[in-house]
Structures are given as C-alpha cells and as structure tokens.
PDB file of C-alpha atoms in Angstrom:
ATOM      1  CA  UNK R   1     -92.353 -19.629 104.632  1.00  0.00           C
ATOM      2  CA  UNK R   2     -94.649 -22.467 103.569  1.00  0.00           C
ATOM      3  CA  UNK R   3     -97.008 -21.775 106.490  1.00  0.00           C
ATOM      4  CA  UNK R   4     -97.130 -18.072 105.656  1.00  0.00           C
ATOM      5  CA  UNK R   5     -97.785 -18.849 101.991  1.00  0.00           C
ATOM      6  CA  UNK R   6    -100.596 -21.209 102.942  1.00  0.00           C
ATOM      7  CA  UNK R   7    -102.242 -18.589 105.147  1.00  0.00           C
ATOM      8  CA  UNK R   8    -102.014 -16.114 102.268  1.00  0.00           C
ATOM      9  CA  UNK R   9    -103.552 -18.655  99.885  1.00  0.00           C
ATOM     10  CA  UNK R  10    -106.495 -19.182 102.233  1.00  0.00           C
ATOM     11  CA  UNK R  11    -106.976 -15.441 102.790  1.00  0.00           C
ATOM     12  CA  UNK R  12    -107.090 -14.915  99.016  1.00  0.00           C
ATOM     13  CA  UNK R  13    -109.705 -17.660  98.777  1.00  0.00           C
ATOM     14  CA  UNK R  14    -111.772 -16.017 101.508  1.00  0.00           C
ATOM     15  CA  UNK R  15    -111.431 -12.679  99.719  1.00  0.00           C
ATOM     16  CA  UNK R  16    -113.348 -14.201  96.781  1.00  0.00           C
ATOM     17  CA  UNK R  17    -116.215 -14.997  99.171  1.00  0.00           C
ATOM     18  CA  UNK R  18    -116.836 -11.407 100.304  1.00  0.00           C
ATOM     19  CA  UNK R  19    -120.388 -10.502  99.280  1.00  0.00           C
ATOM     20  CA  UNK R  20    -120.624  -7.690  96.744  1.00  0.00           C
ATOM     21  CA  UNK R  21    -121.198  -4.298  98.276  1.00  0.00           C
ATOM     22  CA  UNK R  22    -120.061  -5.279 101.789  1.00  0.00           C
ATOM     23  CA  UNK R  23    -116.547  -3.816 101.937  1.00  0.00           C
ATOM     24  CA  UNK R  24    -117.822  -1.114 104.323  1.00  0.00           C
ATOM     25  CA  UNK R  25    -119.360  -3.702 106.657  1.00  0.00           C
ATOM     26  CA  UNK R  26    -118.162  -3.690 110.268  1.00  0.00           C
ATOM     27  CA  UNK R  27    -119.727  -5.625 113.124  1.00  0.00           C
ATOM     28  CA  UNK R  28    -119.572  -2.729 115.600  1.00  0.00           C
ATOM     29  CA  UNK R  29    -118.715   0.943 115.449  1.00  0.00           C
ATOM     30  CA  UNK R  30    -115.235   0.528 116.931  1.00  0.00           C
ATOM     31  CA  UNK R  31    -114.140  -2.342 114.678  1.00  0.00           C
ATOM     32  CA  UNK R  32    -112.507  -2.186 111.260  1.00  0.00           C
ATOM     33  CA  UNK R  33    -114.561  -2.372 108.108  1.00  0.00           C
ATOM     34  CA  UNK R  34    -113.964  -5.342 105.817  1.00  0.00           C
ATOM     35  CA  UNK R  35    -111.891  -3.062 103.581  1.00  0.00           C
ATOM     36  CA  UNK R  36    -109.827  -1.822 106.535  1.00  0.00           C
ATOM     37  CA  UNK R  37    -109.234  -5.435 107.549  1.00  0.00           C
ATOM     38  CA  UNK R  38    -108.053  -6.229 104.014  1.00  0.00           C
ATOM     39  CA  UNK R  39    -105.793  -3.166 104.100  1.00  0.00           C
ATOM     40  CA  UNK R  40    -104.201  -4.449 107.285  1.00  0.00           C
ATOM     41  CA  UNK R  41    -103.908  -8.006 105.969  1.00  0.00           C
ATOM     42  CA  UNK R  42    -102.186  -6.639 102.856  1.00  0.00           C
ATOM     43  CA  UNK R  43     -99.321  -5.184 104.901  1.00  0.00           C
ATOM     44  CA  UNK R  44     -99.020  -7.168 108.125  1.00  0.00           C
ATOM     45  CA  UNK R  45     -96.742  -9.892 106.761  1.00  0.00           C
ATOM     46  CA  UNK R  46     -93.988  -7.740 105.271  1.00  0.00           C
ATOM     47  CA  UNK R  47     -94.313  -5.197 108.077  1.00  0.00           C
ATOM     48  CA  UNK R  48     -93.901  -7.770 110.854  1.00  0.00           C
ATOM     49  CA  UNK R  49     -91.120  -9.633 109.079  1.00  0.00           C
ATOM     50  CA  UNK R  50     -89.193  -6.400 108.433  1.00  0.00           C
ATOM     51  CA  UNK R  51     -89.634  -5.219 112.013  1.00  0.00           C
ATOM     52  CA  UNK R  52     -88.377  -8.535 113.379  1.00  0.00           C
ATOM     53  CA  UNK R  53     -85.469  -8.700 110.928  1.00  0.00           C
ATOM     54  CA  UNK R  54     -84.209  -5.218 111.823  1.00  0.00           C
ATOM     55  CA  UNK R  55     -85.587  -5.231 115.414  1.00  0.00           C
ATOM     56  CA  UNK R  56     -87.042  -1.793 114.658  1.00  0.00           C
ATOM     57  CA  UNK R  57     -90.747  -1.105 115.209  1.00  0.00           C
ATOM     58  CA  UNK R  58     -90.436   2.199 113.311  1.00  0.00           C
ATOM     59  CA  UNK R  59     -90.492   0.122 110.124  1.00  0.00           C
ATOM     60  CA  UNK R  60     -94.162  -0.789 110.709  1.00  0.00           C
ATOM     61  CA  UNK R  61     -95.835   2.606 110.134  1.00  0.00           C
ATOM     62  CA  UNK R  62     -94.700   3.123 106.526  1.00  0.00           C
ATOM     63  CA  UNK R  63     -96.479  -0.144 105.710  1.00  0.00           C
ATOM     64  CA  UNK R  64     -99.648   1.131 107.390  1.00  0.00           C
ATOM     65  CA  UNK R  65     -99.539   4.111 105.024  1.00  0.00           C
ATOM     66  CA  UNK R  66     -99.197   1.756 102.038  1.00  0.00           C
ATOM     67  CA  UNK R  67    -102.141  -0.217 103.398  1.00  0.00           C
ATOM     68  CA  UNK R  68    -104.352   2.848 103.002  1.00  0.00           C
ATOM     69  CA  UNK R  69    -103.895   2.559  99.227  1.00  0.00           C
ATOM     70  CA  UNK R  70    -105.386  -0.951  99.133  1.00  0.00           C
ATOM     71  CA  UNK R  71    -108.779  -1.185  97.442  1.00  0.00           C
ATOM     72  CA  UNK R  72    -111.003  -4.181  96.713  1.00  0.00           C
ATOM     73  CA  UNK R  73    -109.693  -4.000  93.149  1.00  0.00           C
ATOM     74  CA  UNK R  74    -105.953  -4.063  93.957  1.00  0.00           C
ATOM     75  CA  UNK R  75    -105.958  -6.159  97.150  1.00  0.00           C
ATOM     76  CA  UNK R  76    -104.748  -9.405  95.553  1.00  0.00           C
ATOM     77  CA  UNK R  77    -101.992  -7.676  93.581  1.00  0.00           C
ATOM     78  CA  UNK R  78    -100.621  -5.868  96.656  1.00  0.00           C
ATOM     79  CA  UNK R  79    -101.118  -8.924  98.890  1.00  0.00           C
ATOM     80  CA  UNK R  80     -99.119 -11.086  96.457  1.00  0.00           C
ATOM     81  CA  UNK R  81     -96.344  -8.495  96.106  1.00  0.00           C
ATOM     82  CA  UNK R  82     -96.027  -8.137  99.864  1.00  0.00           C
ATOM     83  CA  UNK R  83     -95.835 -11.899 100.305  1.00  0.00           C
ATOM     84  CA  UNK R  84     -92.954 -11.942  97.817  1.00  0.00           C
ATOM     85  CA  UNK R  85     -91.275  -9.059  99.667  1.00  0.00           C
ATOM     86  CA  UNK R  86     -91.643 -10.804 103.030  1.00  0.00           C
ATOM     87  CA  UNK R  87     -90.355 -14.095 101.634  1.00  0.00           C
ATOM     88  CA  UNK R  88     -87.199 -12.363 100.386  1.00  0.00           C
ATOM     89  CA  UNK R  89     -86.577 -10.888 103.850  1.00  0.00           C
ATOM     90  CA  UNK R  90     -87.206 -14.214 105.610  1.00  0.00           C
ATOM     91  CA  UNK R  91     -84.712 -15.889 103.287  1.00  0.00           C
ATOM     92  CA  UNK R  92     -82.079 -13.411 104.525  1.00  0.00           C
ATOM     93  CA  UNK R  93     -82.344 -14.586 108.150  1.00  0.00           C
ATOM     94  CA  UNK R  94     -79.354 -16.607 109.259  1.00  0.00           C
ATOM     95  CA  UNK R  95     -79.369 -19.120 112.099  1.00  0.00           C
ATOM     96  CA  UNK R  96     -77.533 -16.477 114.126  1.00  0.00           C
ATOM     97  CA  UNK R  97     -80.248 -13.898 113.320  1.00  0.00           C
ATOM     98  CA  UNK R  98     -82.985 -16.287 114.383  1.00  0.00           C
ATOM     99  CA  UNK R  99     -81.205 -16.903 117.704  1.00  0.00           C
ATOM    100  CA  UNK R 100     -80.696 -13.179 118.419  1.00  0.00           C
ATOM    101  CA  UNK R 101     -82.803 -11.915 121.333  1.00  0.00           C
ATOM    102  CA  UNK R 102     -84.913  -8.793 120.767  1.00  0.00           C
ATOM    103  CA  UNK R 103     -87.670  -6.983 122.648  1.00  0.00           C
ATOM    104  CA  UNK R 104     -90.309  -5.368 120.419  1.00  0.00           C
ATOM    105  CA  UNK R 105     -94.104  -4.950 120.241  1.00  0.00           C
ATOM    106  CA  UNK R 106     -94.286  -4.882 124.060  1.00  0.00           C
ATOM    107  CA  UNK R 107     -94.094  -8.685 124.020  1.00  0.00           C
ATOM    108  CA  UNK R 108     -90.939  -9.133 126.081  1.00  0.00           C
ATOM    109  CA  UNK R 109     -87.551 -10.488 125.117  1.00  0.00           C
ATOM    110  CA  UNK R 110     -87.517 -13.440 122.718  1.00  0.00           C
ATOM    111  CA  UNK R 111     -85.332 -14.559 119.869  1.00  0.00           C
ATOM    112  CA  UNK R 112     -86.117 -13.279 116.394  1.00  0.00           C
ATOM    113  CA  UNK R 113     -87.148 -16.814 115.428  1.00  0.00           C
ATOM    114  CA  UNK R 114     -89.675 -16.959 118.234  1.00  0.00           C
ATOM    115  CA  UNK R 115     -90.905 -13.468 117.339  1.00  0.00           C
ATOM    116  CA  UNK R 116     -91.647 -14.629 113.786  1.00  0.00           C
ATOM    117  CA  UNK R 117     -93.868 -17.361 115.189  1.00  0.00           C
ATOM    118  CA  UNK R 118     -95.433 -15.164 117.877  1.00  0.00           C
ATOM    119  CA  UNK R 119     -96.260 -12.441 115.364  1.00  0.00           C
ATOM    120  CA  UNK R 120     -96.902 -13.368 111.769  1.00  0.00           C
ATOM    121  CA  UNK R 121     -97.588 -17.082 112.236  1.00  0.00           C
ATOM    122  CA  UNK R 122    -100.178 -16.279 114.901  1.00  0.00           C
ATOM    123  CA  UNK R 123    -101.500 -12.994 113.530  1.00  0.00           C
ATOM    124  CA  UNK R 124    -102.373 -14.342 110.073  1.00  0.00           C
ATOM    125  CA  UNK R 125    -104.643 -17.141 111.355  1.00  0.00           C
ATOM    126  CA  UNK R 126    -106.302 -14.733 113.794  1.00  0.00           C
ATOM    127  CA  UNK R 127    -107.017 -12.099 111.150  1.00  0.00           C
ATOM    128  CA  UNK R 128    -108.038 -14.836 108.709  1.00  0.00           C
ATOM    129  CA  UNK R 129    -110.664 -15.944 111.240  1.00  0.00           C
ATOM    130  CA  UNK R 130    -111.825 -12.356 111.640  1.00  0.00           C
ATOM    131  CA  UNK R 131    -112.216 -12.018 107.857  1.00  0.00           C
ATOM    132  CA  UNK R 132    -114.127 -15.306 107.747  1.00  0.00           C
ATOM    133  CA  UNK R 133    -116.524 -14.088 110.447  1.00  0.00           C
ATOM    134  CA  UNK R 134    -117.001 -10.748 108.676  1.00  0.00           C
ATOM    135  CA  UNK R 135    -117.866 -12.576 105.461  1.00  0.00           C
ATOM    136  CA  UNK R 136    -120.381 -14.832 107.189  1.00  0.00           C
ATOM    137  CA  UNK R 137    -122.003 -12.019 109.156  1.00  0.00           C
ATOM    138  CA  UNK R 138    -122.213  -9.770 106.106  1.00  0.00           C
ATOM    139  CA  UNK R 139    -124.314 -12.290 104.224  1.00  0.00           C
ATOM    140  CA  UNK R 140    -122.309 -15.223 102.861  1.00  0.00           C
ATOM    141  CA  UNK R 141    -123.595 -18.027 105.052  1.00  0.00           C
ATOM    142  CA  UNK R 142    -122.557 -20.712 102.547  1.00  0.00           C
ATOM    143  CA  UNK R 143    -118.914 -20.745 103.620  1.00  0.00           C
ATOM    144  CA  UNK R 144    -117.692 -23.071 106.328  1.00  0.00           C
ATOM    145  CA  UNK R 145    -114.779 -24.904 107.871  1.00  0.00           C
ATOM    146  CA  UNK R 146    -113.270 -26.034 104.562  1.00  0.00           C
ATOM    147  CA  UNK R 147    -113.120 -22.420 103.384  1.00  0.00           C
ATOM    148  CA  UNK R 148    -111.486 -21.207 106.609  1.00  0.00           C
ATOM    149  CA  UNK R 149    -108.916 -23.919 107.212  1.00  0.00           C
ATOM    150  CA  UNK R 150    -108.518 -25.490 103.774  1.00  0.00           C
ATOM    151  CA  UNK R 151    -109.021 -22.500 101.519  1.00  0.00           C
ATOM    152  CA  UNK R 152    -111.518 -24.392  99.392  1.00  0.00           C
ATOM    153  CA  UNK R 153    -115.238 -24.843  98.975  1.00  0.00           C
ATOM    154  CA  UNK R 154    -116.818 -27.891 100.540  1.00  0.00           C
ATOM    155  CA  UNK R 155    -117.236 -30.511  97.817  1.00  0.00           C
ATOM    156  CA  UNK R 156    -120.827 -30.872  96.640  1.00  0.00           C
ATOM    157  CA  UNK R 157    -122.383 -34.302  97.165  1.00  0.00           C
TER     158      UNK R 157
END
C-alpha cells in the first residue's frame, strides 16, 4: 500500500508539470494523448486491485468507462478517490487470499499476491515514466530525475 501511495504521489506531482494546452499531445498517431493517459492512470489501480481480488477480469471494463469521465480539472479528485477505493480492497486481502493461485490477464498462473506486484506495482512506474516523457516532449524540459523518482523539483543551488 505504501508503494502504491508513493507512486500516486509522484504521478500527482508530475501532473502539475504538464504544460498548459498540451492535454491533447501524443507522440505518435497510435499512442494515447496525455489526457487519455491520465484517464487510464486514474482507474488502473482500483481496476487491477479489484480484478486480482475477485480473480475476474470483467471487473476492469466498468473502470475504463469511468476513466472516460476524467478531465484535466477532475483528475486529482478521481485519482485520490480511486486510491482510497483500492486501499480499502487491498486491506481486505487475507494471507490465504494472497496465496491463492489465479490466472488472469494472459499472464499465467500466479498467486494473487504475486499478481498485485506483477500488475499494479509494475504498471504504475511504467505509466509514470510514460507521463514523464510526454511532459518533457510536450515542452516542459525543466523536469528531471528528481521529479520522476522523487516526486519533487530539483533543489535550486
């Protein structure tokens, strides 16, 4: 939970670095726009956690529909709410749940505990990096390593 919360904190920091007027930016035609990336980031944590908890991939698509309602103006509010929702589900996992083998997302059979690591704890850093690169390539060249991994601006000398 602490790792997920930290990734969310950093993503919210990066969100503040998106240059004005660049939410429709996308590096290539077949990639998401910055807004579409934010929409996905807003739902991926509770969606993945719910899917793993219930071992039911059908639970993912309703979150995708909610993601379509995310705007630059409400991103932080929805992102925070979904982190709270996901935290409540994670807190329901028992040791027995975490040791239960499942096979979802075409990733093979693993325990639910391993699935949590293989999904949300790997997806968040990957999408965080993508957001960082979008921000840099859409005009904010002042951000760097401290923004990406520490969720803070580099101290000024």
